[in-house]
PDB file of C-alpha atoms in Angstrom:
ATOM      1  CA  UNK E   5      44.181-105.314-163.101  1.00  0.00           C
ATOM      2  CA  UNK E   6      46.272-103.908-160.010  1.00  0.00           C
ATOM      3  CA  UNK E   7      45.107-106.683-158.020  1.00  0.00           C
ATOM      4  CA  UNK E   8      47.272-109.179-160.753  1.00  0.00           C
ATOM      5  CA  UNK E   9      50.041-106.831-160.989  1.00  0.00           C
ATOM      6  CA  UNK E  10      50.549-106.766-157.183  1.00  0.00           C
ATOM      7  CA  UNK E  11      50.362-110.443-157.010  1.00  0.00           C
ATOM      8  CA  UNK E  12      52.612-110.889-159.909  1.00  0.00           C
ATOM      9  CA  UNK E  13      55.213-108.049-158.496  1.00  0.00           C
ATOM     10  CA  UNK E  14      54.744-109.826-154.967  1.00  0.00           C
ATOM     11  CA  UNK E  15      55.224-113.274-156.206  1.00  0.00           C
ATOM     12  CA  UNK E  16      58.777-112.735-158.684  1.00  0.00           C
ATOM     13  CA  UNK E  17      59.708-109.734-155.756  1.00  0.00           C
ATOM     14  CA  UNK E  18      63.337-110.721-155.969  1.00  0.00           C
ATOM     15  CA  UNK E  19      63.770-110.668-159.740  1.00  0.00           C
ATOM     16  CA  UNK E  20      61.821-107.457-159.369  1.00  0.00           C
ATOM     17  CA  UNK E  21      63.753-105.825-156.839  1.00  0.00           C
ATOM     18  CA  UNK E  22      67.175-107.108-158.671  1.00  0.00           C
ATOM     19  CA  UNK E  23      66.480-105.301-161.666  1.00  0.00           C
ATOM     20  CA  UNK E  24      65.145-102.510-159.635  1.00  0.00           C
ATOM     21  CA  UNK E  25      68.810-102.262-158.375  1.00  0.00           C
ATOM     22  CA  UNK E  26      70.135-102.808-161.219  1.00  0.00           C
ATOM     23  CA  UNK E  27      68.573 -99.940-163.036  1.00  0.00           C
ATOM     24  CA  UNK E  28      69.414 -97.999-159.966  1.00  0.00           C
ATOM     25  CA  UNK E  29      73.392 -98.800-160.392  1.00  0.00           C
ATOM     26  CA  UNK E  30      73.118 -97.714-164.154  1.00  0.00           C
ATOM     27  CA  UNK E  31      71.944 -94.480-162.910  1.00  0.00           C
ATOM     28  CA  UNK E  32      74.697 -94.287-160.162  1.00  0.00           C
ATOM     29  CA  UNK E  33      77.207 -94.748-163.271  1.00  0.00           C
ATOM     30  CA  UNK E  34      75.591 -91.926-165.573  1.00  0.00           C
ATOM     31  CA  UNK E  35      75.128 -89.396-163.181  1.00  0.00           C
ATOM     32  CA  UNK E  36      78.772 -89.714-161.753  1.00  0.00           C
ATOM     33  CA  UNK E  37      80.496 -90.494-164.547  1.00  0.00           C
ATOM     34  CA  UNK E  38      78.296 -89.281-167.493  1.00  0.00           C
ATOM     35  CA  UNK E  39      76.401 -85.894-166.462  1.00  0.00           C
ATOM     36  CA  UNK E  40      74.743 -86.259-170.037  1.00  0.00           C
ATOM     37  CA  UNK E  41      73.263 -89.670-170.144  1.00  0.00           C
ATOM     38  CA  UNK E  42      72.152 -89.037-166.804  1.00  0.00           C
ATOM     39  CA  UNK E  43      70.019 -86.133-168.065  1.00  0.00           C
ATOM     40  CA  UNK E  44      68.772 -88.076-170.587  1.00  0.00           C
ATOM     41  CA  UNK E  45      67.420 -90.479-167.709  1.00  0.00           C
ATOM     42  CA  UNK E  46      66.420 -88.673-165.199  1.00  0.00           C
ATOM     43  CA  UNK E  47      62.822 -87.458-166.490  1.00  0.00           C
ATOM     44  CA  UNK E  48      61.799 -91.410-167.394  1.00  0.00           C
ATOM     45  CA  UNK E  49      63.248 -92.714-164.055  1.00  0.00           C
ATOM     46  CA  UNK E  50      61.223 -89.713-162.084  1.00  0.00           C
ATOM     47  CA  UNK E  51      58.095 -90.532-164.124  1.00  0.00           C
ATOM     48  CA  UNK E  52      59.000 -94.059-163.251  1.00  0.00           C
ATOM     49  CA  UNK E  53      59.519 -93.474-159.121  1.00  0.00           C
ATOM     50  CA  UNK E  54      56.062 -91.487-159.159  1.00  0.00           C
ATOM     51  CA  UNK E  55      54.256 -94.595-160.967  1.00  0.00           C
ATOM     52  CA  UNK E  56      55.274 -97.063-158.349  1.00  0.00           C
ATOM     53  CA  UNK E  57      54.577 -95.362-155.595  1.00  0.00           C
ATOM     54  CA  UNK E  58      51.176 -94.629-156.591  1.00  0.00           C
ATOM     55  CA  UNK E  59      50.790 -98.231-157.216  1.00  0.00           C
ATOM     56  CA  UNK E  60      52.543 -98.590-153.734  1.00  0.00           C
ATOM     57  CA  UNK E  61      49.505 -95.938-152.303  1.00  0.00           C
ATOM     58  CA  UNK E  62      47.040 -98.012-154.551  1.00  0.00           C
ATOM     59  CA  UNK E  63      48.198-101.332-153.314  1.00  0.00           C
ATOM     60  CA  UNK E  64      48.325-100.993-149.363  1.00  0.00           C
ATOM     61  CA  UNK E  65      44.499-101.153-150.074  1.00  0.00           C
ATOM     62  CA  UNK E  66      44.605-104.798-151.395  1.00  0.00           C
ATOM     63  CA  UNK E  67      44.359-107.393-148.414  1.00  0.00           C
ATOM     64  CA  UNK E  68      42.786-110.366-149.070  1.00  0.00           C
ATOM     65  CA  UNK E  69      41.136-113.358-147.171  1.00  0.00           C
ATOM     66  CA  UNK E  70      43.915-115.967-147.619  1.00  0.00           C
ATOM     67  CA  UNK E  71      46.736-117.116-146.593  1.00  0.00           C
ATOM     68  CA  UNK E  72      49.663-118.700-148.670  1.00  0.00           C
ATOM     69  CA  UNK E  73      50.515-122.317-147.738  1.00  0.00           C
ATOM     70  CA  UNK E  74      54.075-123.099-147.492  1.00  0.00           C
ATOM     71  CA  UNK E  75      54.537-126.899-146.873  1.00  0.00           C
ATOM     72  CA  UNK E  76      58.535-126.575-147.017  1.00  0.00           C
ATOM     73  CA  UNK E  77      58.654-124.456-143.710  1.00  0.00           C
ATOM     74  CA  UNK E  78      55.515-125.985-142.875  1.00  0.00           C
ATOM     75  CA  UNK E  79      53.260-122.434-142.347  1.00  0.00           C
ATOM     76  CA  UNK E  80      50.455-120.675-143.435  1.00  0.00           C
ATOM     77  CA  UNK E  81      51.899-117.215-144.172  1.00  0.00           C
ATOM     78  CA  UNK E  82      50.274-114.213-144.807  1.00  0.00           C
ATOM     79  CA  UNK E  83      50.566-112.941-148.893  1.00  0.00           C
ATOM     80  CA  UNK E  84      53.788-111.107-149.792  1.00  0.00           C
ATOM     81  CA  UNK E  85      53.147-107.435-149.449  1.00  0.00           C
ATOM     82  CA  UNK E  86      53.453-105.935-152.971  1.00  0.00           C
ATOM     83  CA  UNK E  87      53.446-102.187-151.808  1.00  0.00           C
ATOM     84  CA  UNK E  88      56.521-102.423-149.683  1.00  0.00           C
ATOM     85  CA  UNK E  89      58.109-103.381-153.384  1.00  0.00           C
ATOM     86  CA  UNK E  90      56.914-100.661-154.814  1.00  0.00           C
ATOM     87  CA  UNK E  91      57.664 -98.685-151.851  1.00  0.00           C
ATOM     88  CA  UNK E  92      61.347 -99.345-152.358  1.00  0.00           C
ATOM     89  CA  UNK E  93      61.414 -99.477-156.144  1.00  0.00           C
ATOM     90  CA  UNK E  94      60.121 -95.880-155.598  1.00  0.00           C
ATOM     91  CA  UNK E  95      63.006 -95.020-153.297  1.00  0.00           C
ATOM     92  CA  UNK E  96      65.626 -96.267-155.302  1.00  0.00           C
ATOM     93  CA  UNK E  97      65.853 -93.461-157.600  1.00  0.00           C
ATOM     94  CA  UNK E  98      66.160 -90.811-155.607  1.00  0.00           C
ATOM     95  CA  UNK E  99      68.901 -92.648-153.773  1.00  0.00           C
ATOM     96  CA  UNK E 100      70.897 -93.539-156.751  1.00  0.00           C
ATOM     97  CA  UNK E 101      70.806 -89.598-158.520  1.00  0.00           C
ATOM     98  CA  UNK E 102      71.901 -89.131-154.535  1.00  0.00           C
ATOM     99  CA  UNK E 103      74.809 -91.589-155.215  1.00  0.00           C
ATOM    100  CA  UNK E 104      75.725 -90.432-158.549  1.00  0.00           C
ATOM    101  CA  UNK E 105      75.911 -86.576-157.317  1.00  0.00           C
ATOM    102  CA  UNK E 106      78.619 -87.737-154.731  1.00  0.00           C
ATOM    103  CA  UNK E 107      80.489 -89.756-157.232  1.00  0.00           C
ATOM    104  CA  UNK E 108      81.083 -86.907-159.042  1.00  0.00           C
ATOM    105  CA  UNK E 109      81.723 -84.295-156.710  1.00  0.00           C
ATOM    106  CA  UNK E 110      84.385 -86.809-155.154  1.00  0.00           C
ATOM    107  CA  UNK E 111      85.762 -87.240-158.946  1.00  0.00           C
ATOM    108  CA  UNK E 112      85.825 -82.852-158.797  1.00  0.00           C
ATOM    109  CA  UNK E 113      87.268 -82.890-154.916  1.00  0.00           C
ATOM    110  CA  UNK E 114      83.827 -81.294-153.899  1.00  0.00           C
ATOM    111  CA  UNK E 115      82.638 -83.816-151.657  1.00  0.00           C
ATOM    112  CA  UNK E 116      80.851 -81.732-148.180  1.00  0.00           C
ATOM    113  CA  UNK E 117      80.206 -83.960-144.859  1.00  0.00           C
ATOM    114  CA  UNK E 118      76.712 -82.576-144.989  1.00  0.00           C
ATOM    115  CA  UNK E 119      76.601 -84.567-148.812  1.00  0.00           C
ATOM    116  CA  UNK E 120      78.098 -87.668-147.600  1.00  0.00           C
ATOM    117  CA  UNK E 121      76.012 -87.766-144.314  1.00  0.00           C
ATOM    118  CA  UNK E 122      72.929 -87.192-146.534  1.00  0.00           C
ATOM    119  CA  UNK E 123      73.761 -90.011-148.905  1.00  0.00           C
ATOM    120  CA  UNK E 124      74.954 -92.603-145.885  1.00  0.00           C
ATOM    121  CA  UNK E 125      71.296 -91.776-144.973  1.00  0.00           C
ATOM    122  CA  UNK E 126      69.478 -92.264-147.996  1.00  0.00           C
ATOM    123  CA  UNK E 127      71.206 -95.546-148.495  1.00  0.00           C
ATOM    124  CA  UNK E 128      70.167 -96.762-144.992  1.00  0.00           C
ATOM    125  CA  UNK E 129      67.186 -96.046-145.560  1.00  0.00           C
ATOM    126  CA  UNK E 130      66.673 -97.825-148.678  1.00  0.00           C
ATOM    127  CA  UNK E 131      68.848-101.117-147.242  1.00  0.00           C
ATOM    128  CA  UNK E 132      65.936-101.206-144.932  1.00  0.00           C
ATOM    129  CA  UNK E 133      63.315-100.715-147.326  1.00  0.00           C
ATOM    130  CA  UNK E 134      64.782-103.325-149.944  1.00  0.00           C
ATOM    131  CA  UNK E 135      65.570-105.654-147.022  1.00  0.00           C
ATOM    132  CA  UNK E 136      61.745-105.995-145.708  1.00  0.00           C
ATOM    133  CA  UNK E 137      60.501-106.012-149.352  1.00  0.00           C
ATOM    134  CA  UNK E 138      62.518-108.605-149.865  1.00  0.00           C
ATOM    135  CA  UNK E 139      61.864-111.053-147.130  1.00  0.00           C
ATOM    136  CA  UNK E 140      58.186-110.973-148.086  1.00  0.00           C
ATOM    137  CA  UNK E 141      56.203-113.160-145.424  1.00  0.00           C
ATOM    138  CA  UNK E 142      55.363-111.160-142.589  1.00  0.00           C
ATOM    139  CA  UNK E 143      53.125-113.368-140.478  1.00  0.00           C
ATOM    140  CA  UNK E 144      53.648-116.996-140.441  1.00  0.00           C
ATOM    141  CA  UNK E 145      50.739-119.339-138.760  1.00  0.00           C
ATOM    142  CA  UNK E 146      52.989-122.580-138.102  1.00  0.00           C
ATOM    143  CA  UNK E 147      52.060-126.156-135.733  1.00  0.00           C
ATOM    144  CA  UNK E 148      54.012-124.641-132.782  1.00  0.00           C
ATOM    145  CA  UNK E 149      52.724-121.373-132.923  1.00  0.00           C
ATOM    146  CA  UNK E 150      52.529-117.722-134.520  1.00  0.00           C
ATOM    147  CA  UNK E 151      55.694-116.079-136.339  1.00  0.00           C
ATOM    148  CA  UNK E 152      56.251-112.349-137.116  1.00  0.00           C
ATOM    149  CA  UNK E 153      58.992-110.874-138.662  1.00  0.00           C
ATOM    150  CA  UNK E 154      60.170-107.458-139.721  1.00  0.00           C
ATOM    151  CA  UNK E 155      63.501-106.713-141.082  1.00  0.00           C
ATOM    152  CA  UNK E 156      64.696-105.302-136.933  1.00  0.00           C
ATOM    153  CA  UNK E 157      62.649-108.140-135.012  1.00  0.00           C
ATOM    154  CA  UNK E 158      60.304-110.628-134.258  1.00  0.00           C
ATOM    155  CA  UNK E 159      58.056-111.840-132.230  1.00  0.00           C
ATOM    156  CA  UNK E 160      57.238-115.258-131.725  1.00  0.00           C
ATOM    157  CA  UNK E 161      53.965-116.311-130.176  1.00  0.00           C
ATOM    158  CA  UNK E 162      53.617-120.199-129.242  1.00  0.00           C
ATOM    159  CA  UNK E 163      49.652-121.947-129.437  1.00  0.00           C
ATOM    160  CA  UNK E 164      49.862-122.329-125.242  1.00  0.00           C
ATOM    161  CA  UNK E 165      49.977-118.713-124.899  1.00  0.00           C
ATOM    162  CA  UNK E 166      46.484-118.887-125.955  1.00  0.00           C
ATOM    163  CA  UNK E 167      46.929-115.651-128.255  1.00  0.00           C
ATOM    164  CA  UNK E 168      43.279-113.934-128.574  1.00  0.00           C
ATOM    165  CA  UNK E 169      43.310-111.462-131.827  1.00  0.00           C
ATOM    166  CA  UNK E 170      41.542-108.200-131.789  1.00  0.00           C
ATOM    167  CA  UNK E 171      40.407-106.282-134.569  1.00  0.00           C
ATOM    168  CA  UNK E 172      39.700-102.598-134.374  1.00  0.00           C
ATOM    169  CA  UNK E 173      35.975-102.091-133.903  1.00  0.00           C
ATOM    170  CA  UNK E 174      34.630-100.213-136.680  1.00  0.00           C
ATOM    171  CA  UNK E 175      37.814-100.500-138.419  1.00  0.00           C
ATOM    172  CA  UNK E 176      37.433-100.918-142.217  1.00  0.00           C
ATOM    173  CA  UNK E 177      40.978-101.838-143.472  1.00  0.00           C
ATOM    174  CA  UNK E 178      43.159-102.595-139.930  1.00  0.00           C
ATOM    175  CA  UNK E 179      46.646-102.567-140.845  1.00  0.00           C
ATOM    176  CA  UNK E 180      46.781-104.161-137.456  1.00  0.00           C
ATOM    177  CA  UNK E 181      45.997-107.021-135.638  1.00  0.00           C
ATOM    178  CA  UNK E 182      46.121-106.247-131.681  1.00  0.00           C
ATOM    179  CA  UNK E 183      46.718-109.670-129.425  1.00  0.00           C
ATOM    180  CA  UNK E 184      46.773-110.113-125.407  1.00  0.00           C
ATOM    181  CA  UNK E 185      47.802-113.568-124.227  1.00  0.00           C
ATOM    182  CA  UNK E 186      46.600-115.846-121.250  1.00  0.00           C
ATOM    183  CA  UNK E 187      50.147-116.786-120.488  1.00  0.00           C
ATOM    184  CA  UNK E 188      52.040-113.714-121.618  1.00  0.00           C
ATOM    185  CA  UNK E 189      55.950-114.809-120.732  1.00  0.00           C
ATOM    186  CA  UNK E 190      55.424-117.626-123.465  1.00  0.00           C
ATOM    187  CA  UNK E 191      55.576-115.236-125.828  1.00  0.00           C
ATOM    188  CA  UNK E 192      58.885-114.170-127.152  1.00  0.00           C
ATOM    189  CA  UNK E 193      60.107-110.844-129.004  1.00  0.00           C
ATOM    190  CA  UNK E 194      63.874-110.316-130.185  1.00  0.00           C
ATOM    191  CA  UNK E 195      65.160-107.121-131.850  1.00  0.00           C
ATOM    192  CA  UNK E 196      63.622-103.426-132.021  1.00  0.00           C
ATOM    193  CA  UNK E 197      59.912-103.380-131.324  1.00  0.00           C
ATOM    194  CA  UNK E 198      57.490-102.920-134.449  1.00  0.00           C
ATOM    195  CA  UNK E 199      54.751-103.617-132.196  1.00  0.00           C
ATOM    196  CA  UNK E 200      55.425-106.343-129.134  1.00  0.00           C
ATOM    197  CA  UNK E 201      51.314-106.988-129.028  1.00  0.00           C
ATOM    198  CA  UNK E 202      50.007-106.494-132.389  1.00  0.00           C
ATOM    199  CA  UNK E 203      50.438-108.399-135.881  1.00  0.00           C
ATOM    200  CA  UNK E 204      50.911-106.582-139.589  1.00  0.00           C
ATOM    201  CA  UNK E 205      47.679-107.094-141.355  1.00  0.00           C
ATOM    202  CA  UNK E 206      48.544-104.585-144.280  1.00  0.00           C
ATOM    203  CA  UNK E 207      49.044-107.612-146.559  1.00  0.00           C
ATOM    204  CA  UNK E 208      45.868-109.771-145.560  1.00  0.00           C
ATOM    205  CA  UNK E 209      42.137-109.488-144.232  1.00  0.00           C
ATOM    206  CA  UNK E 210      42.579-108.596-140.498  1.00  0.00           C
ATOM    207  CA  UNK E 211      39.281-110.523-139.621  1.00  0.00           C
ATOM    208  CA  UNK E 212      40.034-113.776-141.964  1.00  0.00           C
ATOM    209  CA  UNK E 213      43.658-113.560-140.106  1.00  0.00           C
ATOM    210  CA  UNK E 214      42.365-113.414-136.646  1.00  0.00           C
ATOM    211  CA  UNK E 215      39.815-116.418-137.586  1.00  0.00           C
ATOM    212  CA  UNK E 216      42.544-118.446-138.107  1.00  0.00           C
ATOM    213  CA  UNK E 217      43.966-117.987-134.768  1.00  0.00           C
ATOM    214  CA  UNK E 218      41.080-118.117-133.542  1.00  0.00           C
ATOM    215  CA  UNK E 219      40.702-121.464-135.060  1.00  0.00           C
ATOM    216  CA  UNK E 220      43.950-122.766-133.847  1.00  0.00           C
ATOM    217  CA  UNK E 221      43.779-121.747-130.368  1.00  0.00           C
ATOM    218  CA  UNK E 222      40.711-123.887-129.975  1.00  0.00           C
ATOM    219  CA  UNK E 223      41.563-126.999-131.829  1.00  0.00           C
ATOM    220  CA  UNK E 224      44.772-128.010-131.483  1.00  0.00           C
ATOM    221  CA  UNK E 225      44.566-131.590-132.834  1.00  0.00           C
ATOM    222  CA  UNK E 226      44.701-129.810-136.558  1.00  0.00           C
ATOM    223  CA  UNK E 227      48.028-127.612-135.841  1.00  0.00           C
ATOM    224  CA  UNK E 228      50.418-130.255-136.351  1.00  0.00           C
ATOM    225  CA  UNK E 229      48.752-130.342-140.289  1.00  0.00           C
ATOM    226  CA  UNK E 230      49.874-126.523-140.544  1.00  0.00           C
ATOM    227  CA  UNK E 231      51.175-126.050-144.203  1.00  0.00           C
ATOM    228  CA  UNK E 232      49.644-128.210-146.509  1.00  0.00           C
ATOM    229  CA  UNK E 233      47.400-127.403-148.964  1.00  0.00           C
ATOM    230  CA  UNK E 234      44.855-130.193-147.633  1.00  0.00           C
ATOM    231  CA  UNK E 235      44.576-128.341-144.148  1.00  0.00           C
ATOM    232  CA  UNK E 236      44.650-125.051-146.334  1.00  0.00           C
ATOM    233  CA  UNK E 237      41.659-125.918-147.529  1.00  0.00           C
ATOM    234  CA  UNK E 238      40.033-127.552-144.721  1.00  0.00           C
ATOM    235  CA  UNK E 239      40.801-124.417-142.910  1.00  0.00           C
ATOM    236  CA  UNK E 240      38.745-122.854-145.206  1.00  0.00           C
ATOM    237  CA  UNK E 241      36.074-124.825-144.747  1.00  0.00           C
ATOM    238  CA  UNK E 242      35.420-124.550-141.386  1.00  0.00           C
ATOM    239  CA  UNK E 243      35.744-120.709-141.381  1.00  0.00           C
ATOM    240  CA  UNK E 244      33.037-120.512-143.867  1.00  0.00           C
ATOM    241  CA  UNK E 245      31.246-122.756-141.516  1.00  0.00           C
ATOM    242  CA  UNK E 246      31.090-120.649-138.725  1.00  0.00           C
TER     243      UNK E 246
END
């Protein structure tokens, strides 16, 4: 049952994450502007923040052995982490009771630097959060190489750097997928570091993920095929082979 409601909250994200926002901007509006309707809401939309970040908790655990073709890019990407959308549905409602507060203490001249630095945080924070949620696709297997994006960065790994993936020994879930490179100074990284040498695996199997590099780095004749759903599943295939 979680397992289809993380796939169903990963796959319609941004309708998910617009009404999340929306729901958040009602809230801005009744605590600023109507002190009693925002009473009225603020024991359903706490009840509601603690439920999705359980299922945020509940669904870092789900990481499955497959990746999501996507012919129009072309790239095999890894699944759309659902928990970051709960993580930021979960955020939202603090963040828009912190809103609404200033709204009305500007409205009654009461407004503090220490409020309005608080709430310039809280929003930043939640930009970021909603941002990464948003974007989905963290790791992107493509014909020219390997893709990672967060919301600050990247890091972009071409097939001729001969990328060899490491998973954790003993490791049950990695939420990481460590690499070293034979010809490092291929590889290229823009923005803050998330990790320059490692890959996100908190959305997918770490060991399926790294047997599809593996795969690549060693036969390049089936890279340029990257994307569609008939290399999808002769991908499979040969990793069941092994």
């Amino acid at each position: 049952m979680i397992s289809k409601v993380s796939a169903a909250t990963a796959r319609h994200r941004h309708v998910v994450l617009l009404l999340g926002l929306l729901v958040a901007g009602v809230n801005v509006a009744a605590v600023g502007f109507a002190s009693s309707l925002g009473q009225v809401l603020f024991t359903p939309l706490l009840l509601l923040t603690l439920a999705v970040l359980v299922l945020s908790v509940i669904a870092m655990a789900i990481r499955p052995a497959s990746l999501m073709a996507l012919p129009q890019v072309p790239a095999f990407a890894t699944p759309a982490p659902a928990w970051k959308v709960f993580f930021a549905l979960g955020f939202l409602g603090p963040a828009s009771a912190s809103v609404g507060a200033l709204v009305r203490s500007a409205r009654e001249g009461m407004v503090s630097t220490l409020d309005l630095g608080f709430t310039i945080s809280w929003l930043a924070l939640v930009a970021l959060l909603v941002v990464e949620a948003w974007r989905g696709h963290e790791v992107q297997l493509r014909p020219d190489g390997i893709r990672h994006r967060w919301v600050l960065g990247s890091l972009t790994v071409p097939w001729e750097a001969l990328p060899t993936a490491h998973v954790a020994p003993r490791a049950d879930r990695p939420s990481r997928l460590r690499m070293t490179f034979a010809e490092p100074l291929l590889v290229r990284r823009r923005g803050l570091s998330w990790s320059w040498n490692a890959l996100r695996t908190d959305s997918v199997d770490a060991r399926f993920l790294a047997a599809a590099i593996r795969h690549y780095v060693g036969h390049p004749e089936h890279r340029a095929a990257i994307g569609s759903q008939a290399e999808y599943r002769r991908l499979l295939a040969a990793l069941a082979a092994v």
